[in-house]
């Protein structure tokens, strides 16, 4: 599948160009997150700012200082809209809530003030599951489905798309495992086709990952990410470049298996921000700067008392 192949290529390149021995500096100047800048000294540099004593995402600026993303909250401190700005384009994500749960997500895109696309996702909450129903989908199969464990952590993401002129569905899913501290231990990503007539799955590509942790550097995004965990699961594109990834990992191992007859296994070490690690914020244990990812790109955090 093209998506997973492209992701794999990026992963290999990232591994080959990363600085394995570089460790982040630790801050001792306060515990309130003010800003986070990544890809420093590149054309992809972005600076993220925070408000409400580090508890809310605010804005994102590019390397020219231009506003490219803006977060807004309602009177209940729930994330209400996120706006993505282009040169002449605007993409707006709007969340509505009912009984404290996300009821819908509207994604609207416009160019030069003219709306060119609009999509509404209505979410149904079923115990530990959030689903988006699709027209003419078989029972138990959803356009999107998100399953959570008893602690509210995501354990499975499913996505199905009906193929025109075929009696089957393209699908991909992710399953996540956690250690006894609630940190992500591993994941499995599958892609392929589902045939409802005989309840048959044809899995073409599998990506496996496992993580081990080796430091106690704390999570600078904890205050801001905890209240919008579900928003970020439902719309991860709003939190690009690791913005929703919590904690710092040690060694990661990933294996890719393909129906096309080739596979790879890689082990790499880098400091990256990873989702789901619920570490509280403590002064003197917060990352201040370091290098991560492709070409050892630099990142920096700023804090205040």
PDB file of C-alpha atoms in Angstrom:
ATOM      1  CA  UNK A   1       0.000   0.000   0.000  1.00  0.00           C
ATOM      2  CA  UNK A   2       1.388   3.378  -0.966  1.00  0.00           C
ATOM      3  CA  UNK A   3       0.893   5.063   2.400  1.00  0.00           C
ATOM      4  CA  UNK A   4       2.800   2.530   4.421  1.00  0.00           C
ATOM      5  CA  UNK A   5       5.547   2.226   1.817  1.00  0.00           C
ATOM      6  CA  UNK A   6       6.095   5.981   1.879  1.00  0.00           C
ATOM      7  CA  UNK A   7       6.128   5.996   5.675  1.00  0.00           C
ATOM      8  CA  UNK A   8       8.673   3.201   5.635  1.00  0.00           C
ATOM      9  CA  UNK A   9      10.971   5.094   3.282  1.00  0.00           C
ATOM     10  CA  UNK A  10      10.848   8.107   5.584  1.00  0.00           C
ATOM     11  CA  UNK A  11      11.610   5.890   8.552  1.00  0.00           C
ATOM     12  CA  UNK A  12      14.658   4.363   6.895  1.00  0.00           C
ATOM     13  CA  UNK A  13      15.969   7.786   5.894  1.00  0.00           C
ATOM     14  CA  UNK A  14      15.385   9.112   9.391  1.00  0.00           C
ATOM     15  CA  UNK A  15      17.305   6.237  10.901  1.00  0.00           C
ATOM     16  CA  UNK A  16      20.197   6.661   8.532  1.00  0.00           C
ATOM     17  CA  UNK A  17      20.562  10.368   9.215  1.00  0.00           C
ATOM     18  CA  UNK A  18      19.844  10.557  12.960  1.00  0.00           C
ATOM     19  CA  UNK A  19      22.412  11.263  15.644  1.00  0.00           C
ATOM     20  CA  UNK A  20      22.099   8.264  17.963  1.00  0.00           C
ATOM     21  CA  UNK A  21      24.338   9.578  20.718  1.00  0.00           C
ATOM     22  CA  UNK A  22      22.854  13.060  21.029  1.00  0.00           C
ATOM     23  CA  UNK A  23      20.935  13.561  24.277  1.00  0.00           C
ATOM     24  CA  UNK A  24      18.677  16.496  25.119  1.00  0.00           C
ATOM     25  CA  UNK A  25      19.746  19.181  27.527  1.00  0.00           C
ATOM     26  CA  UNK A  26      17.562  19.445  30.624  1.00  0.00           C
ATOM     27  CA  UNK A  27      15.924  22.712  31.620  1.00  0.00           C
ATOM     28  CA  UNK A  28      16.207  24.264  35.080  1.00  0.00           C
ATOM     29  CA  UNK A  29      14.427  27.560  34.421  1.00  0.00           C
ATOM     30  CA  UNK A  30      10.797  26.726  35.272  1.00  0.00           C
ATOM     31  CA  UNK A  31       8.009  24.310  34.442  1.00  0.00           C
ATOM     32  CA  UNK A  32       5.446  26.366  32.474  1.00  0.00           C
ATOM     33  CA  UNK A  33       5.742  25.636  28.755  1.00  0.00           C
ATOM     34  CA  UNK A  34       5.840  28.828  26.658  1.00  0.00           C
ATOM     35  CA  UNK A  35       6.960  27.608  23.248  1.00  0.00           C
ATOM     36  CA  UNK A  36       8.354  24.676  21.323  1.00  0.00           C
ATOM     37  CA  UNK A  37      10.398  25.103  18.128  1.00  0.00           C
ATOM     38  CA  UNK A  38      11.467  22.238  15.887  1.00  0.00           C
ATOM     39  CA  UNK A  39      13.427  21.781  12.659  1.00  0.00           C
ATOM     40  CA  UNK A  40      15.497  24.799  13.676  1.00  0.00           C
ATOM     41  CA  UNK A  41      17.708  26.309  10.973  1.00  0.00           C
ATOM     42  CA  UNK A  42      15.766  24.564   8.182  1.00  0.00           C
ATOM     43  CA  UNK A  43      13.041  25.753   5.817  1.00  0.00           C
ATOM     44  CA  UNK A  44      10.584  23.609   7.787  1.00  0.00           C
ATOM     45  CA  UNK A  45      11.167  25.382  11.106  1.00  0.00           C
ATOM     46  CA  UNK A  46       7.976  25.877  13.137  1.00  0.00           C
ATOM     47  CA  UNK A  47       7.370  27.562  16.488  1.00  0.00           C
ATOM     48  CA  UNK A  48       4.417  26.467  18.635  1.00  0.00           C
ATOM     49  CA  UNK A  49       3.177  28.745  21.412  1.00  0.00           C
ATOM     50  CA  UNK A  50       1.069  27.942  24.487  1.00  0.00           C
ATOM     51  CA  UNK A  51      -1.251  29.918  26.774  1.00  0.00           C
ATOM     52  CA  UNK A  52      -2.986  29.461  30.140  1.00  0.00           C
ATOM     53  CA  UNK A  53       0.241  28.534  31.956  1.00  0.00           C
ATOM     54  CA  UNK A  54       1.130  25.958  29.328  1.00  0.00           C
ATOM     55  CA  UNK A  55      -2.282  24.263  29.472  1.00  0.00           C
ATOM     56  CA  UNK A  56      -3.531  25.242  25.991  1.00  0.00           C
ATOM     57  CA  UNK A  57      -2.173  25.117  22.478  1.00  0.00           C
ATOM     58  CA  UNK A  58      -2.198  28.606  20.997  1.00  0.00           C
ATOM     59  CA  UNK A  59      -0.558  29.247  17.616  1.00  0.00           C
ATOM     60  CA  UNK A  60       2.008  27.847  15.186  1.00  0.00           C
ATOM     61  CA  UNK A  61       4.336  30.046  13.101  1.00  0.00           C
ATOM     62  CA  UNK A  62       6.588  29.091  10.189  1.00  0.00           C
ATOM     63  CA  UNK A  63      10.233  30.081   9.724  1.00  0.00           C
ATOM     64  CA  UNK A  64       9.124  33.457   8.282  1.00  0.00           C
ATOM     65  CA  UNK A  65       7.072  34.242  11.371  1.00  0.00           C
ATOM     66  CA  UNK A  66       3.777  33.772   9.504  1.00  0.00           C
ATOM     67  CA  UNK A  67       0.772  32.310  11.331  1.00  0.00           C
ATOM     68  CA  UNK A  68      -0.023  28.849   9.930  1.00  0.00           C
ATOM     69  CA  UNK A  69      -2.165  27.262  12.661  1.00  0.00           C
ATOM     70  CA  UNK A  70      -4.452  28.609  15.386  1.00  0.00           C
ATOM     71  CA  UNK A  71      -6.254  26.839  18.265  1.00  0.00           C
ATOM     72  CA  UNK A  72      -9.438  28.122  19.902  1.00  0.00           C
ATOM     73  CA  UNK A  73     -11.314  26.863  22.982  1.00  0.00           C
ATOM     74  CA  UNK A  74     -14.921  27.284  24.122  1.00  0.00           C
ATOM     75  CA  UNK A  75     -16.156  28.529  27.491  1.00  0.00           C
ATOM     76  CA  UNK A  76     -15.805  24.991  28.908  1.00  0.00           C
ATOM     77  CA  UNK A  77     -12.111  24.944  27.928  1.00  0.00           C
ATOM     78  CA  UNK A  78     -12.826  22.360  25.224  1.00  0.00           C
ATOM     79  CA  UNK A  79     -11.006  22.612  21.908  1.00  0.00           C
ATOM     80  CA  UNK A  80     -13.565  24.186  19.561  1.00  0.00           C
ATOM     81  CA  UNK A  81     -11.776  25.107  16.319  1.00  0.00           C
ATOM     82  CA  UNK A  82      -8.371  24.706  14.749  1.00  0.00           C
ATOM     83  CA  UNK A  83      -7.515  26.776  11.674  1.00  0.00           C
ATOM     84  CA  UNK A  84      -4.763  25.872   9.208  1.00  0.00           C
ATOM     85  CA  UNK A  85      -3.647  28.819   7.076  1.00  0.00           C
ATOM     86  CA  UNK A  86      -2.078  28.632   3.616  1.00  0.00           C
ATOM     87  CA  UNK A  87      -1.159  31.403   1.200  1.00  0.00           C
ATOM     88  CA  UNK A  88      -4.755  31.724  -0.036  1.00  0.00           C
ATOM     89  CA  UNK A  89      -6.312  28.690   1.628  1.00  0.00           C
ATOM     90  CA  UNK A  90      -7.952  28.067   4.990  1.00  0.00           C
ATOM     91  CA  UNK A  91      -8.830  24.691   6.472  1.00  0.00           C
ATOM     92  CA  UNK A  92     -11.000  24.744   9.602  1.00  0.00           C
ATOM     93  CA  UNK A  93     -11.681  21.872  11.989  1.00  0.00           C
ATOM     94  CA  UNK A  94     -14.690  22.490  14.258  1.00  0.00           C
ATOM     95  CA  UNK A  95     -15.604  20.243  17.194  1.00  0.00           C
ATOM     96  CA  UNK A  96     -19.006  20.101  18.913  1.00  0.00           C
ATOM     97  CA  UNK A  97     -19.682  18.394  22.241  1.00  0.00           C
ATOM     98  CA  UNK A  98     -22.568  16.691  24.035  1.00  0.00           C
ATOM     99  CA  UNK A  99     -22.445  15.493  27.642  1.00  0.00           C
ATOM    100  CA  UNK A 100     -18.711  16.113  27.655  1.00  0.00           C
ATOM    101  CA  UNK A 101     -18.059  13.908  24.615  1.00  0.00           C
ATOM    102  CA  UNK A 102     -17.093  14.956  21.100  1.00  0.00           C
ATOM    103  CA  UNK A 103     -20.320  14.800  19.107  1.00  0.00           C
ATOM    104  CA  UNK A 104     -19.109  15.911  15.672  1.00  0.00           C
ATOM    105  CA  UNK A 105     -16.169  17.186  13.667  1.00  0.00           C
ATOM    106  CA  UNK A 106     -16.660  19.468  10.658  1.00  0.00           C
ATOM    107  CA  UNK A 107     -13.750  19.899   8.249  1.00  0.00           C
ATOM    108  CA  UNK A 108     -14.168  22.810   5.854  1.00  0.00           C
ATOM    109  CA  UNK A 109     -11.658  23.965   3.261  1.00  0.00           C
ATOM    110  CA  UNK A 110     -11.765  27.254   1.352  1.00  0.00           C
ATOM    111  CA  UNK A 111      -9.575  29.048  -1.172  1.00  0.00           C
ATOM    112  CA  UNK A 112      -9.679  32.838  -1.488  1.00  0.00           C
ATOM    113  CA  UNK A 113     -12.789  32.831   0.703  1.00  0.00           C
ATOM    114  CA  UNK A 114     -14.693  30.282  -1.419  1.00  0.00           C
ATOM    115  CA  UNK A 115     -15.592  26.944   0.180  1.00  0.00           C
ATOM    116  CA  UNK A 116     -14.318  24.067  -1.963  1.00  0.00           C
ATOM    117  CA  UNK A 117     -15.018  21.119   0.355  1.00  0.00           C
ATOM    118  CA  UNK A 118     -16.868  20.315   3.554  1.00  0.00           C
ATOM    119  CA  UNK A 119     -17.134  17.094   5.542  1.00  0.00           C
ATOM    120  CA  UNK A 120     -19.026  16.307   8.729  1.00  0.00           C
ATOM    121  CA  UNK A 121     -18.203  13.324  10.938  1.00  0.00           C
ATOM    122  CA  UNK A 122     -20.822  12.433  13.544  1.00  0.00           C
ATOM    123  CA  UNK A 123     -19.444  10.310  16.363  1.00  0.00           C
ATOM    124  CA  UNK A 124     -21.374   7.591  18.169  1.00  0.00           C
ATOM    125  CA  UNK A 125     -20.085   6.630  21.620  1.00  0.00           C
ATOM    126  CA  UNK A 126     -20.579   2.939  22.437  1.00  0.00           C
ATOM    127  CA  UNK A 127     -19.115   2.129  25.860  1.00  0.00           C
ATOM    128  CA  UNK A 128     -15.348   2.022  25.191  1.00  0.00           C
ATOM    129  CA  UNK A 129     -15.722   2.718  21.475  1.00  0.00           C
ATOM    130  CA  UNK A 130     -16.195   5.771  19.244  1.00  0.00           C
ATOM    131  CA  UNK A 131     -17.450   5.076  15.718  1.00  0.00           C
ATOM    132  CA  UNK A 132     -18.356   6.876  12.498  1.00  0.00           C
ATOM    133  CA  UNK A 133     -20.963   4.933  10.537  1.00  0.00           C
ATOM    134  CA  UNK A 134     -20.746   4.561   6.766  1.00  0.00           C
ATOM    135  CA  UNK A 135     -23.641   4.215   4.310  1.00  0.00           C
ATOM    136  CA  UNK A 136     -24.246   0.601   3.213  1.00  0.00           C
ATOM    137  CA  UNK A 137     -21.517  -0.762   5.485  1.00  0.00           C
ATOM    138  CA  UNK A 138     -22.051  -4.293   6.905  1.00  0.00           C
ATOM    139  CA  UNK A 139     -22.888  -4.681  10.585  1.00  0.00           C
ATOM    140  CA  UNK A 140     -19.892  -4.172  12.846  1.00  0.00           C
ATOM    141  CA  UNK A 141     -17.814  -2.504  10.127  1.00  0.00           C
ATOM    142  CA  UNK A 142     -17.435   1.260  10.350  1.00  0.00           C
ATOM    143  CA  UNK A 143     -15.970   4.042   8.293  1.00  0.00           C
ATOM    144  CA  UNK A 144     -13.904   4.832  11.383  1.00  0.00           C
ATOM    145  CA  UNK A 145     -13.731   3.100  14.760  1.00  0.00           C
ATOM    146  CA  UNK A 146     -11.660   3.890  17.861  1.00  0.00           C
ATOM    147  CA  UNK A 147     -11.466   1.479  20.810  1.00  0.00           C
ATOM    148  CA  UNK A 148     -10.113   2.463  24.254  1.00  0.00           C
ATOM    149  CA  UNK A 149      -9.083   0.459  27.311  1.00  0.00           C
ATOM    150  CA  UNK A 150     -10.444   0.928  30.833  1.00  0.00           C
ATOM    151  CA  UNK A 151      -7.904   3.723  31.439  1.00  0.00           C
ATOM    152  CA  UNK A 152      -9.081   5.649  28.393  1.00  0.00           C
ATOM    153  CA  UNK A 153      -6.013   4.923  26.262  1.00  0.00           C
ATOM    154  CA  UNK A 154      -6.406   4.099  22.594  1.00  0.00           C
ATOM    155  CA  UNK A 155      -5.875   0.405  21.868  1.00  0.00           C
ATOM    156  CA  UNK A 156      -7.243   0.102  18.328  1.00  0.00           C
ATOM    157  CA  UNK A 157      -7.953   2.365  15.347  1.00  0.00           C
ATOM    158  CA  UNK A 158      -9.861   1.002  12.328  1.00  0.00           C
ATOM    159  CA  UNK A 159     -10.630   2.662   9.003  1.00  0.00           C
ATOM    160  CA  UNK A 160     -12.642   1.191   6.118  1.00  0.00           C
ATOM    161  CA  UNK A 161     -13.325   2.588   2.657  1.00  0.00           C
ATOM    162  CA  UNK A 162     -15.741   1.004   0.172  1.00  0.00           C
ATOM    163  CA  UNK A 163     -14.139   0.478  -3.218  1.00  0.00           C
ATOM    164  CA  UNK A 164     -16.310   1.591  -6.153  1.00  0.00           C
ATOM    165  CA  UNK A 165     -17.371  -1.300  -8.415  1.00  0.00           C
ATOM    166  CA  UNK A 166     -15.966  -3.889  -5.988  1.00  0.00           C
ATOM    167  CA  UNK A 167     -17.665  -5.916  -3.277  1.00  0.00           C
ATOM    168  CA  UNK A 168     -14.932  -5.264  -0.750  1.00  0.00           C
ATOM    169  CA  UNK A 169     -13.356  -2.571   1.407  1.00  0.00           C
ATOM    170  CA  UNK A 170      -9.868  -1.165   1.698  1.00  0.00           C
ATOM    171  CA  UNK A 171      -8.899  -1.120   5.359  1.00  0.00           C
ATOM    172  CA  UNK A 172      -6.090  -0.216   7.712  1.00  0.00           C
ATOM    173  CA  UNK A 173      -5.900  -0.610  11.457  1.00  0.00           C
ATOM    174  CA  UNK A 174      -3.534   0.081  14.331  1.00  0.00           C
ATOM    175  CA  UNK A 175      -3.411  -1.787  17.642  1.00  0.00           C
ATOM    176  CA  UNK A 176      -1.390  -0.497  20.607  1.00  0.00           C
ATOM    177  CA  UNK A 177       0.093  -2.196  23.659  1.00  0.00           C
ATOM    178  CA  UNK A 178       1.201  -0.537  26.918  1.00  0.00           C
ATOM    179  CA  UNK A 179       3.588  -1.384  29.724  1.00  0.00           C
ATOM    180  CA  UNK A 180       2.669  -1.423  33.428  1.00  0.00           C
ATOM    181  CA  UNK A 181       3.439   2.312  33.652  1.00  0.00           C
ATOM    182  CA  UNK A 182       0.960   3.176  30.904  1.00  0.00           C
ATOM    183  CA  UNK A 183       3.638   3.895  28.304  1.00  0.00           C
ATOM    184  CA  UNK A 184       3.365   2.689  24.720  1.00  0.00           C
ATOM    185  CA  UNK A 185       5.100  -0.701  24.521  1.00  0.00           C
ATOM    186  CA  UNK A 186       4.370  -1.535  20.900  1.00  0.00           C
ATOM    187  CA  UNK A 187       2.000  -1.349  17.967  1.00  0.00           C
ATOM    188  CA  UNK A 188       0.839  -3.291  14.912  1.00  0.00           C
ATOM    189  CA  UNK A 189      -0.300  -1.579  11.709  1.00  0.00           C
ATOM    190  CA  UNK A 190      -2.083  -3.674   9.053  1.00  0.00           C
ATOM    191  CA  UNK A 191      -3.324  -2.729   5.601  1.00  0.00           C
ATOM    192  CA  UNK A 192      -5.281  -4.718   3.048  1.00  0.00           C
ATOM    193  CA  UNK A 193      -8.792  -5.622   1.925  1.00  0.00           C
ATOM    194  CA  UNK A 194     -11.897  -6.911   3.679  1.00  0.00           C
ATOM    195  CA  UNK A 195     -14.511  -9.036   1.869  1.00  0.00           C
ATOM    196  CA  UNK A 196     -17.792  -8.953   3.829  1.00  0.00           C
ATOM    197  CA  UNK A 197     -19.496 -11.809   1.911  1.00  0.00           C
ATOM    198  CA  UNK A 198     -17.277 -14.386   3.594  1.00  0.00           C
ATOM    199  CA  UNK A 199     -15.877 -12.209   6.420  1.00  0.00           C
ATOM    200  CA  UNK A 200     -12.377 -12.508   4.941  1.00  0.00           C
ATOM    201  CA  UNK A 201      -9.394 -10.209   5.524  1.00  0.00           C
ATOM    202  CA  UNK A 202      -6.568 -10.052   2.994  1.00  0.00           C
ATOM    203  CA  UNK A 203      -3.650  -8.421   4.834  1.00  0.00           C
ATOM    204  CA  UNK A 204      -1.012  -7.080   2.449  1.00  0.00           C
ATOM    205  CA  UNK A 205       1.312  -5.031   4.650  1.00  0.00           C
ATOM    206  CA  UNK A 206       2.188  -5.203   8.334  1.00  0.00           C
ATOM    207  CA  UNK A 207       4.305  -2.718  10.302  1.00  0.00           C
ATOM    208  CA  UNK A 208       5.371  -3.786  13.801  1.00  0.00           C
ATOM    209  CA  UNK A 209       6.934  -1.537  16.410  1.00  0.00           C
ATOM    210  CA  UNK A 210       8.206  -1.864  19.981  1.00  0.00           C
ATOM    211  CA  UNK A 211       9.604   0.689  22.417  1.00  0.00           C
ATOM    212  CA  UNK A 212      11.808   0.629  25.504  1.00  0.00           C
ATOM    213  CA  UNK A 213      12.418   3.614  27.781  1.00  0.00           C
ATOM    214  CA  UNK A 214      15.684   4.605  29.381  1.00  0.00           C
ATOM    215  CA  UNK A 215      15.375   8.030  30.961  1.00  0.00           C
ATOM    216  CA  UNK A 216      13.160  10.032  33.283  1.00  0.00           C
ATOM    217  CA  UNK A 217      13.013  13.282  31.291  1.00  0.00           C
ATOM    218  CA  UNK A 218       9.505  14.620  31.766  1.00  0.00           C
ATOM    219  CA  UNK A 219       6.710  15.435  29.362  1.00  0.00           C
ATOM    220  CA  UNK A 220       6.505  19.189  28.590  1.00  0.00           C
ATOM    221  CA  UNK A 221       3.174  18.787  26.754  1.00  0.00           C
ATOM    222  CA  UNK A 222       1.354  17.062  29.615  1.00  0.00           C
ATOM    223  CA  UNK A 223      -0.822  20.022  30.645  1.00  0.00           C
ATOM    224  CA  UNK A 224      -1.802  20.891  27.086  1.00  0.00           C
ATOM    225  CA  UNK A 225      -2.363  17.414  25.686  1.00  0.00           C
ATOM    226  CA  UNK A 226      -4.229  15.664  28.500  1.00  0.00           C
ATOM    227  CA  UNK A 227      -7.571  17.526  27.997  1.00  0.00           C
ATOM    228  CA  UNK A 228      -7.526  17.038  24.202  1.00  0.00           C
ATOM    229  CA  UNK A 229      -6.341  13.447  23.994  1.00  0.00           C
ATOM    230  CA  UNK A 230      -9.484  12.327  22.132  1.00  0.00           C
ATOM    231  CA  UNK A 231      -9.365  15.313  19.748  1.00  0.00           C
ATOM    232  CA  UNK A 232      -5.844  14.360  18.755  1.00  0.00           C
ATOM    233  CA  UNK A 233      -6.799  10.718  18.239  1.00  0.00           C
ATOM    234  CA  UNK A 234      -9.696  11.704  15.958  1.00  0.00           C
ATOM    235  CA  UNK A 235      -7.738  14.399  14.076  1.00  0.00           C
ATOM    236  CA  UNK A 236      -3.997  13.641  14.377  1.00  0.00           C
ATOM    237  CA  UNK A 237      -3.179  15.894  11.421  1.00  0.00           C
ATOM    238  CA  UNK A 238      -3.713  18.902  13.702  1.00  0.00           C
ATOM    239  CA  UNK A 239      -0.789  17.890  15.879  1.00  0.00           C
ATOM    240  CA  UNK A 240       1.963  17.429  13.334  1.00  0.00           C
ATOM    241  CA  UNK A 241       5.677  17.186  13.948  1.00  0.00           C
ATOM    242  CA  UNK A 242       5.289  15.460  17.308  1.00  0.00           C
ATOM    243  CA  UNK A 243       3.123  18.116  18.928  1.00  0.00           C
ATOM    244  CA  UNK A 244       0.948  15.495  20.629  1.00  0.00           C
ATOM    245  CA  UNK A 245       3.727  13.087  21.418  1.00  0.00           C
ATOM    246  CA  UNK A 246       4.470  12.779  25.102  1.00  0.00           C
ATOM    247  CA  UNK A 247       7.590  11.743  26.945  1.00  0.00           C
ATOM    248  CA  UNK A 248      10.977  10.772  25.519  1.00  0.00           C
ATOM    249  CA  UNK A 249      11.707   7.276  24.301  1.00  0.00           C
ATOM    250  CA  UNK A 250      14.856   5.262  24.189  1.00  0.00           C
ATOM    251  CA  UNK A 251      15.236   2.358  21.785  1.00  0.00           C
ATOM    252  CA  UNK A 252      12.610   1.650  19.139  1.00  0.00           C
ATOM    253  CA  UNK A 253      12.412  -1.417  16.912  1.00  0.00           C
ATOM    254  CA  UNK A 254      10.229  -1.669  13.815  1.00  0.00           C
ATOM    255  CA  UNK A 255       9.691  -4.432  11.256  1.00  0.00           C
ATOM    256  CA  UNK A 256       7.901  -4.112   7.940  1.00  0.00           C
ATOM    257  CA  UNK A 257       6.434  -7.155   6.183  1.00  0.00           C
ATOM    258  CA  UNK A 258       4.996  -6.902   2.685  1.00  0.00           C
ATOM    259  CA  UNK A 259       3.108  -9.170   0.327  1.00  0.00           C
ATOM    260  CA  UNK A 260       5.545  -8.030  -2.357  1.00  0.00           C
ATOM    261  CA  UNK A 261       8.249 -10.313  -1.017  1.00  0.00           C
ATOM    262  CA  UNK A 262      10.522  -7.957   0.868  1.00  0.00           C
ATOM    263  CA  UNK A 263      10.916  -6.941   4.487  1.00  0.00           C
ATOM    264  CA  UNK A 264      13.189  -4.970   6.758  1.00  0.00           C
ATOM    265  CA  UNK A 265      14.035  -4.951  10.447  1.00  0.00           C
ATOM    266  CA  UNK A 266      15.545  -1.888  12.054  1.00  0.00           C
ATOM    267  CA  UNK A 267      16.675  -0.879  15.506  1.00  0.00           C
ATOM    268  CA  UNK A 268      17.434   2.748  16.186  1.00  0.00           C
ATOM    269  CA  UNK A 269      17.914   5.106  19.097  1.00  0.00           C
ATOM    270  CA  UNK A 270      16.722   8.695  19.114  1.00  0.00           C
ATOM    271  CA  UNK A 271      14.984  11.127  21.400  1.00  0.00           C
ATOM    272  CA  UNK A 272      11.521  11.584  19.970  1.00  0.00           C
ATOM    273  CA  UNK A 273       8.271  12.664  21.566  1.00  0.00           C
ATOM    274  CA  UNK A 274       5.845   9.772  21.769  1.00  0.00           C
ATOM    275  CA  UNK A 275       2.134   9.696  22.505  1.00  0.00           C
ATOM    276  CA  UNK A 276       0.396   8.169  25.547  1.00  0.00           C
ATOM    277  CA  UNK A 277       3.098   8.482  28.210  1.00  0.00           C
ATOM    278  CA  UNK A 278       1.332  10.189  31.104  1.00  0.00           C
ATOM    279  CA  UNK A 279       4.257  11.750  32.925  1.00  0.00           C
ATOM    280  CA  UNK A 280       3.579  14.800  35.040  1.00  0.00           C
ATOM    281  CA  UNK A 281       5.559  17.996  34.588  1.00  0.00           C
ATOM    282  CA  UNK A 282       8.373  18.554  37.075  1.00  0.00           C
ATOM    283  CA  UNK A 283      10.913  21.393  36.982  1.00  0.00           C
ATOM    284  CA  UNK A 284      14.552  20.456  36.337  1.00  0.00           C
ATOM    285  CA  UNK A 285      13.474  17.342  34.401  1.00  0.00           C
ATOM    286  CA  UNK A 286      12.129  18.951  31.237  1.00  0.00           C
ATOM    287  CA  UNK A 287      13.921  18.844  27.877  1.00  0.00           C
ATOM    288  CA  UNK A 288      15.378  22.184  26.819  1.00  0.00           C
ATOM    289  CA  UNK A 289      17.035  21.392  23.487  1.00  0.00           C
ATOM    290  CA  UNK A 290      18.347  18.498  21.445  1.00  0.00           C
ATOM    291  CA  UNK A 291      18.334  16.801  18.063  1.00  0.00           C
ATOM    292  CA  UNK A 292      15.913  14.313  16.561  1.00  0.00           C
ATOM    293  CA  UNK A 293      14.926  12.653  13.326  1.00  0.00           C
ATOM    294  CA  UNK A 294      15.988  13.290   9.777  1.00  0.00           C
ATOM    295  CA  UNK A 295      19.408  14.951   9.566  1.00  0.00           C
ATOM    296  CA  UNK A 296      19.453  15.340  13.383  1.00  0.00           C
ATOM    297  CA  UNK A 297      17.083  18.307  13.277  1.00  0.00           C
ATOM    298  CA  UNK A 298      17.277  20.589  16.281  1.00  0.00           C
ATOM    299  CA  UNK A 299      14.434  21.341  18.715  1.00  0.00           C
ATOM    300  CA  UNK A 300      14.128  23.794  21.605  1.00  0.00           C
ATOM    301  CA  UNK A 301      11.664  24.388  24.456  1.00  0.00           C
ATOM    302  CA  UNK A 302      11.234  27.583  26.432  1.00  0.00           C
ATOM    303  CA  UNK A 303       9.692  27.763  29.926  1.00  0.00           C
ATOM    304  CA  UNK A 304       8.892  30.233  32.650  1.00  0.00           C
ATOM    305  CA  UNK A 305       8.350  29.971  36.402  1.00  0.00           C
TER     306      UNK A 305
END
